[in-house]
Each structure stands twice: as structure tokens, then as C-alpha cells.
PDB file of C-alpha atoms in Angstrom:
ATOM      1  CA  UNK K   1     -25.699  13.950  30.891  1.00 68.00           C
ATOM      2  CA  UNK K   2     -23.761  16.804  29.856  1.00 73.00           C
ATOM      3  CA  UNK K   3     -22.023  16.129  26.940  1.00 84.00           C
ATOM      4  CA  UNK K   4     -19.433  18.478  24.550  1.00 91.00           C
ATOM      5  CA  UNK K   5     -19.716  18.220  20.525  1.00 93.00           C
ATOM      6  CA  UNK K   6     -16.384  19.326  19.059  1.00 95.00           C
ATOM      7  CA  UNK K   7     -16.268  20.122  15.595  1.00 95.00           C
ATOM      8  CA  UNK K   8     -14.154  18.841  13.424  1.00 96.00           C
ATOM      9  CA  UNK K   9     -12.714  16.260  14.220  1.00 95.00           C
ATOM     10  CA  UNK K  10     -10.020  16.415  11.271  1.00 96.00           C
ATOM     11  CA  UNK K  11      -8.591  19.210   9.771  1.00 96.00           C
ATOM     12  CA  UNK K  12      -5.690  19.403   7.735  1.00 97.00           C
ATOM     13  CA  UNK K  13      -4.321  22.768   6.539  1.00 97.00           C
ATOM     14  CA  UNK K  14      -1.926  24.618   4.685  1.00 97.00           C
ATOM     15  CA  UNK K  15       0.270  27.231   6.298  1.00 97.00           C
ATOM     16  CA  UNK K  16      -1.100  30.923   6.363  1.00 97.00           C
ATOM     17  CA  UNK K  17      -4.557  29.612   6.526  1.00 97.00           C
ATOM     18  CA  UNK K  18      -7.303  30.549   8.815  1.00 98.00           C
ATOM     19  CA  UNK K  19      -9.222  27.887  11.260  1.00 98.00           C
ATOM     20  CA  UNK K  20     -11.925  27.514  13.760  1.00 98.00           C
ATOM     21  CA  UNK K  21     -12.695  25.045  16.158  1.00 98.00           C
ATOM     22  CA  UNK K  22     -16.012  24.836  17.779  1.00 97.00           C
ATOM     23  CA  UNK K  23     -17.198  23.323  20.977  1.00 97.00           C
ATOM     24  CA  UNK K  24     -20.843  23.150  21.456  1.00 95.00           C
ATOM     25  CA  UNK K  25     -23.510  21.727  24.294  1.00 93.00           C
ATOM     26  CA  UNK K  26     -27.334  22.300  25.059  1.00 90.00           C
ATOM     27  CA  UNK K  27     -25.950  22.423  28.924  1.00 90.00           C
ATOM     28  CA  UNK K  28     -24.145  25.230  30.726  1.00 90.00           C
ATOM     29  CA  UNK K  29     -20.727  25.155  31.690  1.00 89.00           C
ATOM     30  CA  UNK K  30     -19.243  27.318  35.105  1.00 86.00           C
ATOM     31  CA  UNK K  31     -15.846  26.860  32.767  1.00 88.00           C
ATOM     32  CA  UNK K  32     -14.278  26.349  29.851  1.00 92.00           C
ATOM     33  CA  UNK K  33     -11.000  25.422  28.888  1.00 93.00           C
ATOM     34  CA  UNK K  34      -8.924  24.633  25.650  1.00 96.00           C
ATOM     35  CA  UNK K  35      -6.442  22.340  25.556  1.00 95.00           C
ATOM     36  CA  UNK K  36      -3.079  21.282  23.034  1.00 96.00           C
ATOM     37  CA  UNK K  37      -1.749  18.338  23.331  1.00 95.00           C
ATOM     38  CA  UNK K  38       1.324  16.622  21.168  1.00 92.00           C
ATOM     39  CA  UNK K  39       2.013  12.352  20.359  1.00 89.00           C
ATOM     40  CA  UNK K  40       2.899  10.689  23.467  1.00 90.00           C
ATOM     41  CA  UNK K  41       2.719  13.778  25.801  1.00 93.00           C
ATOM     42  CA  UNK K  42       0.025  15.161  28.338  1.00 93.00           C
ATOM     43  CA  UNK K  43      -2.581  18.022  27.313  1.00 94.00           C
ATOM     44  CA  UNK K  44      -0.924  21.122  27.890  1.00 92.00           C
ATOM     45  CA  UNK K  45      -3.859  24.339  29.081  1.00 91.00           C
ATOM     46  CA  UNK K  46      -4.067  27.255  26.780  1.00 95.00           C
ATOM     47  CA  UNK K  47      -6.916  28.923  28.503  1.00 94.00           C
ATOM     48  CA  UNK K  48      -9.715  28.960  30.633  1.00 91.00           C
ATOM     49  CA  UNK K  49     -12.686  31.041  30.063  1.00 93.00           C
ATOM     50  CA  UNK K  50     -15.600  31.565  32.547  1.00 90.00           C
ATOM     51  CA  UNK K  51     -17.464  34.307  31.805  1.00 92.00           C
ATOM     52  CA  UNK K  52     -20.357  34.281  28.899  1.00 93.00           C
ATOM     53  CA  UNK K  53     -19.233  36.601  26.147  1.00 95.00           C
ATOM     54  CA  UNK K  54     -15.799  36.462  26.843  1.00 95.00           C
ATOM     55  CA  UNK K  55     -12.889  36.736  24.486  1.00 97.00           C
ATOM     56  CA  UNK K  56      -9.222  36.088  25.048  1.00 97.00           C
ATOM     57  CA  UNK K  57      -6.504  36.218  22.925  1.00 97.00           C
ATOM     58  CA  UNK K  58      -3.104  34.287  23.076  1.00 95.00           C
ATOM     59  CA  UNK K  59      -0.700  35.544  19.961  1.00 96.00           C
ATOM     60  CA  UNK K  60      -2.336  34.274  17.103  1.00 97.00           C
ATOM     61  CA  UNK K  61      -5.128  32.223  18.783  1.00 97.00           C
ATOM     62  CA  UNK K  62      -8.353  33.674  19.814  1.00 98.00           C
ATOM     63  CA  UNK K  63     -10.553  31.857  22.344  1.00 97.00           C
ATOM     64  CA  UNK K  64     -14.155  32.529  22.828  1.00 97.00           C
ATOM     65  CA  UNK K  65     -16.940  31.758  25.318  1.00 96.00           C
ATOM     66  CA  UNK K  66     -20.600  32.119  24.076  1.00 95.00           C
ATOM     67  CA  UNK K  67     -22.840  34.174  26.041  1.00 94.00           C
ATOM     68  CA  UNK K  68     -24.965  31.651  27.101  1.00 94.00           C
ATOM     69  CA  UNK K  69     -21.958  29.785  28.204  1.00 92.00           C
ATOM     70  CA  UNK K  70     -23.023  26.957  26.065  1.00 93.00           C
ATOM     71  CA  UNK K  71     -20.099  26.863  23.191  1.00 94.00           C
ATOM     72  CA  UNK K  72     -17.409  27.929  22.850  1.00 96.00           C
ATOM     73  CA  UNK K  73     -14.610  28.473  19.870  1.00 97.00           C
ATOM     74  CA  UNK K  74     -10.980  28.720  19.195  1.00 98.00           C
ATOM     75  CA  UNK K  75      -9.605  30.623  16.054  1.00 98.00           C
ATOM     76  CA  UNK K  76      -6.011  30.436  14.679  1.00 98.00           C
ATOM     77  CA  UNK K  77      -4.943  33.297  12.673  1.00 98.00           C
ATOM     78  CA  UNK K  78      -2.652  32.444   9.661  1.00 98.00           C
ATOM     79  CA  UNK K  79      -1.444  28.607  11.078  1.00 97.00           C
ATOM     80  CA  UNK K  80       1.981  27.536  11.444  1.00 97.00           C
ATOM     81  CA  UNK K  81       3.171  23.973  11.105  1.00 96.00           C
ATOM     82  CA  UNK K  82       4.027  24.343  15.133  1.00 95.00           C
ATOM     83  CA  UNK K  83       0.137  24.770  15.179  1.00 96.00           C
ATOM     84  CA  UNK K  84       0.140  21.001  14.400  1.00 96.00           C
ATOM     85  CA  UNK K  85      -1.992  18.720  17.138  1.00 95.00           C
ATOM     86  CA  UNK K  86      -4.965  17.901  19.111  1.00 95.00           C
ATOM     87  CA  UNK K  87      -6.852  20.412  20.620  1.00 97.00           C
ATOM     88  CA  UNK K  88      -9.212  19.719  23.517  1.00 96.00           C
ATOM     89  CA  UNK K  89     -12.075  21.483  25.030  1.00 95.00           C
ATOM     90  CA  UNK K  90     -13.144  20.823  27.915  1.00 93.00           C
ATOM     91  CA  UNK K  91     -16.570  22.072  30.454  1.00 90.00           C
ATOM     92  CA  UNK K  92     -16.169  22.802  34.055  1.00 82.00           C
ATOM     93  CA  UNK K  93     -20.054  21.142  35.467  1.00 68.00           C
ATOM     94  CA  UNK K  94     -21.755  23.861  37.227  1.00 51.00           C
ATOM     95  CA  UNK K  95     -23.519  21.297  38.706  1.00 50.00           C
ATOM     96  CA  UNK K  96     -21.121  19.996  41.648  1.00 51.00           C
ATOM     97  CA  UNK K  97     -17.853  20.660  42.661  1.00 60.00           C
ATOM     98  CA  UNK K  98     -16.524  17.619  41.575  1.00 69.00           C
ATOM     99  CA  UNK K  99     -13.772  19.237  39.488  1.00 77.00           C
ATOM    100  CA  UNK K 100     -14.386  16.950  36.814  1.00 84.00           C
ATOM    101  CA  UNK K 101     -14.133  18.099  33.230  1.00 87.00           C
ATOM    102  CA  UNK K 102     -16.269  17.470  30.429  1.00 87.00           C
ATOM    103  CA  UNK K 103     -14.068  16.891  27.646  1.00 92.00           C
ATOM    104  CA  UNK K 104     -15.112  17.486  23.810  1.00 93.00           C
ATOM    105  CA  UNK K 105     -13.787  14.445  21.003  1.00 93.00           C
ATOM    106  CA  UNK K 106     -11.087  16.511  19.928  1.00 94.00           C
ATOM    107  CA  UNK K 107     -10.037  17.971  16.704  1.00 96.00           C
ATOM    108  CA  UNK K 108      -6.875  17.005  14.909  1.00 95.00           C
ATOM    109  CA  UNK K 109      -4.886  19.483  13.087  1.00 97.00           C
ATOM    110  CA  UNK K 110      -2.631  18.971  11.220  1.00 97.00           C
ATOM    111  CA  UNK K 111      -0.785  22.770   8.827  1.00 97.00           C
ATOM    112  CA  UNK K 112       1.247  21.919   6.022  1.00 97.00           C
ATOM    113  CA  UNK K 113       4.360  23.835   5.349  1.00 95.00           C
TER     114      UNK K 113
ATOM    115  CA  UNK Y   1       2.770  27.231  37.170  1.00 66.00           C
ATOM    116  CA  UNK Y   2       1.335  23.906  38.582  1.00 83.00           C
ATOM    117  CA  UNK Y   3       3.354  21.087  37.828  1.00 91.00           C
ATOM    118  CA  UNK Y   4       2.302  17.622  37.778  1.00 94.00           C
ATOM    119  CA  UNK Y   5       4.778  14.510  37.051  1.00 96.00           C
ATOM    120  CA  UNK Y   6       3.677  10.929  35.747  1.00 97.00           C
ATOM    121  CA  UNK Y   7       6.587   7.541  36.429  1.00 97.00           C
ATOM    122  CA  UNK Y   8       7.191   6.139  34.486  1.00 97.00           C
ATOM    123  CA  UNK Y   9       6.628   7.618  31.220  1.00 96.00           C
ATOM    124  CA  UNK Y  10       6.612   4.475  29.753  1.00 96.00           C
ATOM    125  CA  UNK Y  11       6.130   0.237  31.034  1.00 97.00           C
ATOM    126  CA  UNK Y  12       6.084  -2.449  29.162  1.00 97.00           C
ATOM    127  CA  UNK Y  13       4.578  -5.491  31.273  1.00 96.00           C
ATOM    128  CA  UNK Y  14       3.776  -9.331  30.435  1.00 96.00           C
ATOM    129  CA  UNK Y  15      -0.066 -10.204  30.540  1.00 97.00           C
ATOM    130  CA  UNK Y  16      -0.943 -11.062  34.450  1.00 96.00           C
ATOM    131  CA  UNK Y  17       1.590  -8.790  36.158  1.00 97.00           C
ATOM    132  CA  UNK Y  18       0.691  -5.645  37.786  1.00 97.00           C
ATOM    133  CA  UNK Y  19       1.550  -2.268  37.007  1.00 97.00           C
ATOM    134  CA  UNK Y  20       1.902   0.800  39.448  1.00 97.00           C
ATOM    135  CA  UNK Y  21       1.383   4.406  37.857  1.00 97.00           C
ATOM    136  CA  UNK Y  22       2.650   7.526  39.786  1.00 97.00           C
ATOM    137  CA  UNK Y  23       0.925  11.052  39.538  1.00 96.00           C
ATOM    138  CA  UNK Y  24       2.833  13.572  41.815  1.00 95.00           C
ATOM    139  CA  UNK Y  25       1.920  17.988  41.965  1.00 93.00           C
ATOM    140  CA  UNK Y  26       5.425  19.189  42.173  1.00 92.00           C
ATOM    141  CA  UNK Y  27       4.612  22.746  43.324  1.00 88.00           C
ATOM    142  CA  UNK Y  28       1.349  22.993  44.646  1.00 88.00           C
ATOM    143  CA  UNK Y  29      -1.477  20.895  46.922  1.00 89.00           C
ATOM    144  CA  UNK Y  30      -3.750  18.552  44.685  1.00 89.00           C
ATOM    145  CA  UNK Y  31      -6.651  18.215  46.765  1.00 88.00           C
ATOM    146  CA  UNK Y  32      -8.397  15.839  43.754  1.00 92.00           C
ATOM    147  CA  UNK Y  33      -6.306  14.047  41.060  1.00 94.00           C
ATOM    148  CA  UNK Y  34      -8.043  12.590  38.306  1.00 95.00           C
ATOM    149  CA  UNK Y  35      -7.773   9.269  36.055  1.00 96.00           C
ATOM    150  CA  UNK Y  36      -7.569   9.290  32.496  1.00 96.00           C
ATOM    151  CA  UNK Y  37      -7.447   6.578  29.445  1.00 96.00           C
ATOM    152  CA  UNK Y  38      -6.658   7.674  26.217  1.00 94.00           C
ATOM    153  CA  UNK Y  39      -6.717   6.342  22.947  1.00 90.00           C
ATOM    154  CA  UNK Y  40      -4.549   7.207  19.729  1.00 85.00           C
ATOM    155  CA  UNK Y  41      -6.412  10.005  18.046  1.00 81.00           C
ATOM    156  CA  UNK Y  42      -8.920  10.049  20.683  1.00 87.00           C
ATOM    157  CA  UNK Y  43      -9.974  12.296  23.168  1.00 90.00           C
ATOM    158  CA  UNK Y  44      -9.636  11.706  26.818  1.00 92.00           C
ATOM    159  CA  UNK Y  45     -11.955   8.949  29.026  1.00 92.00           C
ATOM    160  CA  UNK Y  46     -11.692   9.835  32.561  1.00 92.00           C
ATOM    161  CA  UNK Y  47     -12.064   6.760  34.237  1.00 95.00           C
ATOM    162  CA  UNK Y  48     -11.943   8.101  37.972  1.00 94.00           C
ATOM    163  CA  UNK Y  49     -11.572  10.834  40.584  1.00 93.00           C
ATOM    164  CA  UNK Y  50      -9.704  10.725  43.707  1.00 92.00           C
ATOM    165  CA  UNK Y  51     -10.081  12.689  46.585  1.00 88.00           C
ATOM    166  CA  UNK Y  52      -7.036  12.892  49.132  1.00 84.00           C
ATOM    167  CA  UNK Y  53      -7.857  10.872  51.829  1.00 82.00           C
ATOM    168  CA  UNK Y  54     -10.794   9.111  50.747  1.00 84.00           C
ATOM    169  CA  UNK Y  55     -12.050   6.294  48.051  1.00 87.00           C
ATOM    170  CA  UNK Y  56     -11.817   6.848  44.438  1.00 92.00           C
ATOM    171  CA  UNK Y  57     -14.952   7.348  42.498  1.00 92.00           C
ATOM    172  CA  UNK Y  58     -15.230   5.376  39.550  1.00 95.00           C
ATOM    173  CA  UNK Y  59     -16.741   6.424  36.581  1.00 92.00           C
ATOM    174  CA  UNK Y  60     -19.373   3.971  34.788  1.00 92.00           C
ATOM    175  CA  UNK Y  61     -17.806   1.026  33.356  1.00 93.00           C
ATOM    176  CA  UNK Y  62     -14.463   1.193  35.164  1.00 95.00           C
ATOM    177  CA  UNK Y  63     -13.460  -2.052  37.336  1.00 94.00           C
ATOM    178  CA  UNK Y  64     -12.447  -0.534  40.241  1.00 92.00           C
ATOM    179  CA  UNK Y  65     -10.395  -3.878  41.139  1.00 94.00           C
ATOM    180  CA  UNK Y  66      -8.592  -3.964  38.205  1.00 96.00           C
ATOM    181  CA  UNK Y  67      -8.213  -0.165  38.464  1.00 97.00           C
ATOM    182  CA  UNK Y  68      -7.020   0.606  42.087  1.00 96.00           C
ATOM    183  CA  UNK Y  69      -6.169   4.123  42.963  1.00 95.00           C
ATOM    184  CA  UNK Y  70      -4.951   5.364  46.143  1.00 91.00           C
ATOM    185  CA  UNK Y  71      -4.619   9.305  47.026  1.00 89.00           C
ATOM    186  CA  UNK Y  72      -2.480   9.025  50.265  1.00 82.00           C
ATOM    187  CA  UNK Y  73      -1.174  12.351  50.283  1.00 89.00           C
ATOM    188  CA  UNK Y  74      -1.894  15.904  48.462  1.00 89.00           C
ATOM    189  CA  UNK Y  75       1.054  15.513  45.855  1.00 92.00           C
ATOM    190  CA  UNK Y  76       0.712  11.585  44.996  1.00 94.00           C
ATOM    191  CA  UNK Y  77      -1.872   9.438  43.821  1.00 94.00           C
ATOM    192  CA  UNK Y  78      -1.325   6.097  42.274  1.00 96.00           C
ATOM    193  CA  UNK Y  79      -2.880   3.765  39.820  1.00 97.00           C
ATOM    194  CA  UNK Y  80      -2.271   0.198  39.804  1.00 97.00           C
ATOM    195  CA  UNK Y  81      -3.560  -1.838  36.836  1.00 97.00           C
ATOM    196  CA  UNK Y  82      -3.612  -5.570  38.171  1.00 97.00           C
ATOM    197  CA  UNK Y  83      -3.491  -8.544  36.294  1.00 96.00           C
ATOM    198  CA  UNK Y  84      -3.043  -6.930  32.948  1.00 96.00           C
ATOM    199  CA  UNK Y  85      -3.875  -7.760  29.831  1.00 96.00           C
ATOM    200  CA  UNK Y  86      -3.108  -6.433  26.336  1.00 95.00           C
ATOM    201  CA  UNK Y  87      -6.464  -4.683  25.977  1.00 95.00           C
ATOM    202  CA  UNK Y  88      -5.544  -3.188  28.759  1.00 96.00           C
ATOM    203  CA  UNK Y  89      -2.664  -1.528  26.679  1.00 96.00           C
ATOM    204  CA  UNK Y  90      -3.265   2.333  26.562  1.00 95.00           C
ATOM    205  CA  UNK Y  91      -1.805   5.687  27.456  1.00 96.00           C
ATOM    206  CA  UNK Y  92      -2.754   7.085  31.230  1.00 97.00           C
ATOM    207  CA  UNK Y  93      -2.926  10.707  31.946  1.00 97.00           C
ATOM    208  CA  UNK Y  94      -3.300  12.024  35.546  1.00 96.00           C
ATOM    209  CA  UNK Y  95      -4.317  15.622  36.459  1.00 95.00           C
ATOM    210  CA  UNK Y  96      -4.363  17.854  40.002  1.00 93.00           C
ATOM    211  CA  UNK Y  97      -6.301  20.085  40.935  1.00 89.00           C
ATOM    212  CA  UNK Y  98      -5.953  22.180  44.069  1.00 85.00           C
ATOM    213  CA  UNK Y  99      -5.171  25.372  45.810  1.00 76.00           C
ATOM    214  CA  UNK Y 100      -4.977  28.661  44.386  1.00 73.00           C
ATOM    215  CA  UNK Y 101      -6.600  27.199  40.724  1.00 70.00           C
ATOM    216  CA  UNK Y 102      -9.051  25.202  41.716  1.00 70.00           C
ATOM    217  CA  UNK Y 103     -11.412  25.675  37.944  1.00 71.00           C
ATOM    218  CA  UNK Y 104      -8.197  24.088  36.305  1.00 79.00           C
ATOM    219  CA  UNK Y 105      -6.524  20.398  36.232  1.00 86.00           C
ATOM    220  CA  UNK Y 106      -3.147  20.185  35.108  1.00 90.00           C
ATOM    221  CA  UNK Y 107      -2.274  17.493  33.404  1.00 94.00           C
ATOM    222  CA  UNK Y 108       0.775  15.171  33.573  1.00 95.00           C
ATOM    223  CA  UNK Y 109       3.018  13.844  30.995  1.00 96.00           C
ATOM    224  CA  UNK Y 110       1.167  10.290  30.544  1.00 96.00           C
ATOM    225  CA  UNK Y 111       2.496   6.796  31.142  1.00 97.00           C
ATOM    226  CA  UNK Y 112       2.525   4.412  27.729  1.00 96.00           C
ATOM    227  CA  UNK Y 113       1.443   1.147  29.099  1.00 97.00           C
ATOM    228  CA  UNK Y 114       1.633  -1.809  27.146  1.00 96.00           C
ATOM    229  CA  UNK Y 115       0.570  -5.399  27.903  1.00 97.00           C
ATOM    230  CA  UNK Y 116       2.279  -8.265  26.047  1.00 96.00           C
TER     231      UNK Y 116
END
């Protein structure tokens, strides 16, 4: 069973700080994706990643995939209260083309102003 | 980019009714549409995927007759919780999948179901 350990779970922050979020799994993933998602509202895709090694960068928010394509992180660069949510990652199987997504527990943040 | 629409956002149903839950890709094919529960502060449980045309699978643990989902055409699914009850009070997500993206699901908006 492939399974994604998100860590942590919690974080609460004041503006201007620094943050990473860390998705890791003894399996491989064919994907990996990062996901926002606000109170009452659907998870909105920031990225997908699919090649071990890679790095991407969206403004202030810098994604990577390890090389093994085993983990994976997400670093935000001096937060901002719109930072504020619950960010998902989330493994593409390389196992079957099922489409389904292994999804990590999730880590609350929450930047103070 | 891919669209996908949830109705109605929100339902509010007595215990025993029966609740229907669109999922509809505005701008592109969904060949598979997926299932999701969610929890508050929780991440997402997917309880099944559909394939267009053919029988949902279920994920372990998931009644699939108190869960129906039907995937008649390649921009609607539906999910119809029967005979409710208040546990089964939750938030449903539905995602797509499909042509050109097919390593991505995009999500809908979520339906806030609650059972009285």
C-alpha cells in the first residue's frame, strides 16, 4: 500500500517567515502534485512535478521532487496571511493507470499578520 | 484550464431521504471522475472511481448501495447518497480527469451535505 507522510500537520506562522512542507513515501510516485485548498471550497492545483530532481518555482513558492521520486517538498519564501490554508500533496501510482491519487494528511497553515 | 462544477454547493436533507450530487467538466472530456469525502481539517478519502461508461470502483469500506455513482457521459457523473443519515453528514469533492492532462484531476468546488 502506497501511502504519503506529510509533515506537519499544523503550522502556524508569523508573516515574513520562512516554511517547508514535506511529503515523504518508501514507494515511487510517476507524479506529484501540490495542492491549496480554502474552508468550504475544492483543492485548487499549484503544480505537478514528474521528473526526479526537479524544481519549480511559482512566485514565492518553490516545489521540489526528490530524485528518487520518493518525497517531495514545498517552500514558501517570506509568508503572507493570503498564504493561509491546507496544502495537499498528492502521488500519481506508477503502478496502474488508474488515475487515482495518493493523497498526503495535509498540513494546515495558518501566517499571522 | 479544466473546469469542473459540483450542484449544489450545499443540501441540507432529513435522515432517510436521498441526496443526488452533480460533478460536471465544463471545458474538457473527463474520461474518469473521482469520489471524495472530506472531513474538517482533514485530508481527502477518496471513496471511488468512475469510469465513463462502466461501474464505479469502490474503494475499501465504501457501501456501494448507499454510495451510487453513475458516469453516463464524459462531462457528468453523479453521486447519490440514499437513505441518509447524519453520520453521513460531510463535504464531497469530485475531480476529472481526461484529455490533454491526463497526470492531473481537477477538482470541483465540493457539495456541504448535511443530514438532520
Amino acid at each position: 500500500t502506497q501511502l504519503l507522510e506529510q509533515s506537519p500537520q499544523f503550522l502556524s506562522i508569523q508573516e515574513g517567515e520562512n516554511l517547508t512542507v514535506y511529503c515523504n513515501s518508501s514507494s515511487v510516485f510517476s507524479s506529484l502534485q501540490w495542492y491549496r485548498q480554502e474552508p468550504g471550497e475544492g483543492p485548487v492545483l499549484l503544480v505537478t512535478v514528474v521528473t526526479g530532481g526537479e524544481v519549480k518555482k511559482l512566485k514565492r513558492l518553490t516545489f521540489q521532487f526528490g530524485d528518487a521520486r520518493k518525497d517531495s517538498s514545498l517552500h514558501i519564501t517570506a509568508a503572507q496571511p493570503g498564504d493561509t490554508g491546507l496544502y495537499l500533496c498528492a502521488g500519481g501510482s506508477g503502478s496502474s493507470n488508474t488515475g487515482k491519487l495518493i493523497f498526503g494528511q495535509g498540513t494546515t497553515l495558518q501566517v499571522k499578520p | 484550464g479544466a473546469v469542473v462544477s459540483q450542484h449544489p454547493s450545499w443540501v441540507i436533507c432529513k435522515s432517510g431521504t436521498s441526496v443526488k450530487i452533480e460533478c460536471r467538466s465544463l471545458d474538457f472530456q473527463a474520461t474518469t471522475m473521482f469520489w471524495y469525502r472530506q472531513f474538517p481539517k482533514q485530508s481527502l478519502m477518496l471513496m471511488a472511481t468512475s469510469n465513463e461508461g462502466s461501474k464505479a470502483t469502490y474503494e475499501q469500506g465504501v457501501e456501494k448501495d448507499k454510495f451510487l455513482i453513475n458516469h453516463a457521459s464524459l462531462t457528468l457523473s453523479t453521486l447519490t447518497v440514499t437513505s441518509a443519515h447524519p453520520e453521513d453528514s460531510s463535504f464531497y469533492i469530485c475531480s476529472a480527469r481526461g484529455y490533454p492532462s491526463y497526470n492531473e484531476q481537477f477538482f470541483g468546488p465540493g457539495t456541504r451535505l448535511t443530514v438532520l
